[in-house]
Short mmCIF file of the C-alpha atoms (twelve columns), coordinates in Angstrom:
data_MODEL
# 
_entry.id   MODEL 
# 
loop_
_atom_site.group_PDB 
_atom_site.id 
_atom_site.type_symbol 
_atom_site.label_atom_id 
_atom_site.label_alt_id 
_atom_site.label_comp_id 
_atom_site.label_asym_id 
_atom_site.label_seq_id 
_atom_site.Cartn_x 
_atom_site.Cartn_y 
_atom_site.Cartn_z 
_atom_site.pdbx_PDB_model_num 
ATOM 1   C CA . UNK A 1   -4.624  6.439   15.392  1 
ATOM 2   C CA . UNK A 2   -8.346  6.378   14.619  1 
ATOM 3   C CA . UNK A 3   -9.280  4.640   11.367  1 
ATOM 4   C CA . UNK A 4   -11.325 6.592   8.866   1 
ATOM 5   C CA . UNK A 5   -14.659 5.210   7.620   1 
ATOM 6   C CA . UNK A 6   -14.502 2.759   4.726   1 
ATOM 7   C CA . UNK A 7   -16.681 5.047   2.592   1 
ATOM 8   C CA . UNK A 8   -14.235 7.957   2.980   1 
ATOM 9   C CA . UNK A 9   -11.273 5.831   1.941   1 
ATOM 10  C CA . UNK A 10  -13.190 4.476   -1.059  1 
ATOM 11  C CA . UNK A 11  -14.107 8.036   -2.073  1 
ATOM 12  C CA . UNK A 12  -10.460 9.112   -1.966  1 
ATOM 13  C CA . UNK A 13  -9.347  6.161   -4.084  1 
ATOM 14  C CA . UNK A 14  -12.177 6.667   -6.598  1 
ATOM 15  C CA . UNK A 15  -11.219 10.338  -6.944  1 
ATOM 16  C CA . UNK A 16  -7.613  9.383   -7.727  1 
ATOM 17  C CA . UNK A 17  -8.635  6.724   -10.246 1 
ATOM 18  C CA . UNK A 18  -11.058 9.098   -12.007 1 
ATOM 19  C CA . UNK A 19  -8.119  11.459  -12.620 1 
ATOM 20  C CA . UNK A 20  -5.956  8.685   -14.073 1 
ATOM 21  C CA . UNK A 21  -5.863  8.020   -17.789 1 
ATOM 22  C CA . UNK A 22  -7.531  4.936   -19.198 1 
ATOM 23  C CA . UNK A 23  -5.329  1.825   -19.195 1 
ATOM 24  C CA . UNK A 24  -2.976  3.190   -16.518 1 
ATOM 25  C CA . UNK A 25  -1.599  2.111   -13.152 1 
ATOM 26  C CA . UNK A 26  -0.549  4.075   -10.043 1 
ATOM 27  C CA . UNK A 27  2.177   2.710   -7.766  1 
ATOM 28  C CA . UNK A 28  2.524   4.449   -4.401  1 
ATOM 29  C CA . UNK A 29  5.163   3.252   -1.914  1 
ATOM 30  C CA . UNK A 30  5.052   3.764   1.841   1 
ATOM 31  C CA . UNK A 31  7.671   5.845   3.609   1 
ATOM 32  C CA . UNK A 32  10.880  4.010   4.506   1 
ATOM 33  C CA . UNK A 33  11.891  3.458   8.098   1 
ATOM 34  C CA . UNK A 34  14.696  5.794   9.204   1 
ATOM 35  C CA . UNK A 35  17.603  4.267   11.108  1 
ATOM 36  C CA . UNK A 36  18.809  6.249   14.088  1 
ATOM 37  C CA . UNK A 37  21.841  4.124   14.925  1 
ATOM 38  C CA . UNK A 38  22.683  0.485   14.287  1 
ATOM 39  C CA . UNK A 39  19.486  -1.370  15.263  1 
ATOM 40  C CA . UNK A 40  17.389  1.560   16.516  1 
ATOM 41  C CA . UNK A 41  14.952  3.393   14.255  1 
ATOM 42  C CA . UNK A 42  13.212  6.719   14.654  1 
ATOM 43  C CA . UNK A 43  9.476   6.551   15.414  1 
ATOM 44  C CA . UNK A 44  7.794   5.669   12.130  1 
ATOM 45  C CA . UNK A 45  5.802   8.252   10.196  1 
ATOM 46  C CA . UNK A 46  3.905   7.113   7.130   1 
ATOM 47  C CA . UNK A 47  4.082   9.021   3.833   1 
ATOM 48  C CA . UNK A 48  1.162   11.474  3.765   1 
ATOM 49  C CA . UNK A 49  -0.005  10.569  0.241   1 
ATOM 50  C CA . UNK A 50  0.131   6.847   0.998   1 
ATOM 51  C CA . UNK A 51  -1.743  7.297   4.279   1 
ATOM 52  C CA . UNK A 52  -4.362  9.543   2.639   1 
ATOM 53  C CA . UNK A 53  -5.210  6.856   0.084   1 
ATOM 54  C CA . UNK A 54  -4.866  3.717   2.216   1 
ATOM 55  C CA . UNK A 55  -5.126  4.593   5.947   1 
ATOM 56  C CA . UNK A 56  -2.375  1.943   6.287   1 
ATOM 57  C CA . UNK A 57  0.442   2.998   8.624   1 
ATOM 58  C CA . UNK A 58  2.951   0.149   8.272   1 
ATOM 59  C CA . UNK A 59  6.341   0.467   6.543   1 
ATOM 60  C CA . UNK A 60  7.489   -1.766  3.670   1 
ATOM 61  C CA . UNK A 61  4.200   -1.415  1.797   1 
ATOM 62  C CA . UNK A 62  3.173   -0.491  -1.732  1 
ATOM 63  C CA . UNK A 63  -0.327  0.490   -2.859  1 
ATOM 64  C CA . UNK A 64  -1.273  -0.190  -6.481  1 
ATOM 65  C CA . UNK A 65  -4.331  1.329   -8.160  1 
ATOM 66  C CA . UNK A 66  -5.591  -0.033  -11.479 1 
ATOM 67  C CA . UNK A 67  -8.831  1.622   -12.637 1 
ATOM 68  C CA . UNK A 68  -11.299 -0.805  -14.200 1 
ATOM 69  C CA . UNK A 69  -9.416  -3.995  -13.247 1 
ATOM 70  C CA . UNK A 70  -12.034 -6.747  -12.930 1 
ATOM 71  C CA . UNK A 71  -10.213 -8.602  -10.123 1 
ATOM 72  C CA . UNK A 72  -10.035 -5.431  -8.005  1 
ATOM 73  C CA . UNK A 73  -8.719  -1.927  -8.449  1 
ATOM 74  C CA . UNK A 74  -6.839  -1.509  -5.142  1 
ATOM 75  C CA . UNK A 75  -3.976  -3.886  -4.358  1 
ATOM 76  C CA . UNK A 76  -1.783  -3.633  -1.277  1 
ATOM 77  C CA . UNK A 77  1.626   -5.238  -0.917  1 
ATOM 78  C CA . UNK A 78  2.632   -5.429  2.754   1 
ATOM 79  C CA . UNK A 79  4.656   -7.397  5.274   1 
ATOM 80  C CA . UNK A 80  3.437   -10.828 6.299   1 
ATOM 81  C CA . UNK A 81  2.404   -11.611 9.865   1 
ATOM 82  C CA . UNK A 82  5.369   -12.813 11.938  1 
ATOM 83  C CA . UNK A 83  4.784   -13.648 15.614  1 
ATOM 84  C CA . UNK A 84  8.424   -13.299 16.630  1 
ATOM 85  C CA . UNK A 85  8.917   -9.889  14.975  1 
ATOM 86  C CA . UNK A 86  5.517   -8.700  16.187  1 
ATOM 87  C CA . UNK A 87  6.611   -9.446  19.776  1 
ATOM 88  C CA . UNK A 88  9.380   -6.850  19.466  1 
ATOM 89  C CA . UNK A 89  8.070   -4.389  16.884  1 
ATOM 90  C CA . UNK A 90  4.282   -4.464  17.196  1 
ATOM 91  C CA . UNK A 91  1.409   -6.149  15.406  1 
ATOM 92  C CA . UNK A 92  1.268   -6.325  11.616  1 
ATOM 93  C CA . UNK A 93  -1.911  -6.419  9.586   1 
ATOM 94  C CA . UNK A 94  -0.620  -8.967  7.082   1 
ATOM 95  C CA . UNK A 95  -2.526  -9.758  3.899   1 
ATOM 96  C CA . UNK A 96  -5.729  -10.750 5.711   1 
ATOM 97  C CA . UNK A 97  -5.758  -7.508  7.695   1 
ATOM 98  C CA . UNK A 98  -5.034  -5.479  4.559   1 
ATOM 99  C CA . UNK A 99  -8.229  -6.842  3.022   1 
ATOM 100 C CA . UNK A 100 -10.463 -7.022  6.112   1 
ATOM 101 C CA . UNK A 101 -9.371  -3.881  7.990   1 
ATOM 102 C CA . UNK A 102 -8.027  -1.632  5.229   1 
ATOM 103 C CA . UNK A 103 -10.403 -2.757  2.481   1 
ATOM 104 C CA . UNK A 104 -7.863  -3.651  -0.197  1 
ATOM 105 C CA . UNK A 105 -9.404  -5.633  -3.042  1 
ATOM 106 C CA . UNK A 106 -6.374  -7.916  -2.964  1 
ATOM 107 C CA . UNK A 107 -3.178  -8.133  -0.903  1 
ATOM 108 C CA . UNK A 108 0.162   -9.842  -1.374  1 
ATOM 109 C CA . UNK A 109 3.381   -10.157 0.637   1 
ATOM 110 C CA . UNK A 110 5.798   -7.324  -0.140  1 
ATOM 111 C CA . UNK A 111 8.415   -10.027 -0.783  1 
ATOM 112 C CA . UNK A 112 6.398   -11.090 -3.878  1 
ATOM 113 C CA . UNK A 113 6.216   -7.649  -5.497  1 
ATOM 114 C CA . UNK A 114 9.027   -8.355  -8.003  1 
ATOM 115 C CA . UNK A 115 7.102   -11.345 -9.371  1 
ATOM 116 C CA . UNK A 116 3.576   -9.854  -9.314  1 
ATOM 117 C CA . UNK A 117 3.965   -6.172  -10.217 1 
ATOM 118 C CA . UNK A 118 5.346   -6.702  -13.759 1 
ATOM 119 C CA . UNK A 119 2.209   -8.707  -14.608 1 
ATOM 120 C CA . UNK A 120 -0.021  -5.933  -13.252 1 
ATOM 121 C CA . UNK A 121 1.870   -3.382  -15.362 1 
ATOM 122 C CA . UNK A 122 1.569   -5.448  -18.530 1 
ATOM 123 C CA . UNK A 123 -0.195  -3.576  -21.353 1 
ATOM 124 C CA . UNK A 124 -0.527  -0.402  -19.261 1 
ATOM 125 C CA . UNK A 125 0.117   2.700   -21.337 1 
ATOM 126 C CA . UNK A 126 0.870   5.034   -18.435 1 
ATOM 127 C CA . UNK A 127 2.455   4.487   -15.020 1 
ATOM 128 C CA . UNK A 128 1.938   6.982   -12.192 1 
ATOM 129 C CA . UNK A 129 4.628   6.762   -9.529  1 
ATOM 130 C CA . UNK A 130 5.760   9.053   -6.713  1 
ATOM 131 C CA . UNK A 131 9.396   10.047  -7.155  1 
ATOM 132 C CA . UNK A 132 11.929  12.058  -5.226  1 
ATOM 133 C CA . UNK A 133 10.678  11.555  -1.694  1 
# 
């Protein structure tokens, strides 16, 4: 799939953050993988909202948007690089790729989300989260 220009992705994220209330946070998860049978999955299709805001097509990812955060407003949690798994399931961007290729301000392993996300949510008055998908 062709990547969209950095300026277009930034515009989309800025538009979202302008609509958010002051002192808020948006948490947008990627689509889950769907198991076909035992160890076979259906071809992966990313959640449309997630893809629209991130252009990131990997599963097991969460995008976090925090308007006005000094250390960066767009944070991406994603899978780490893993040579063995990439041999069988395809290349992963990892945290470096999330920043360099997908222009996240910061990126962390998805395995660290339980430790990091509560700190990002601290003192936020409103949380935007996609539900029911």
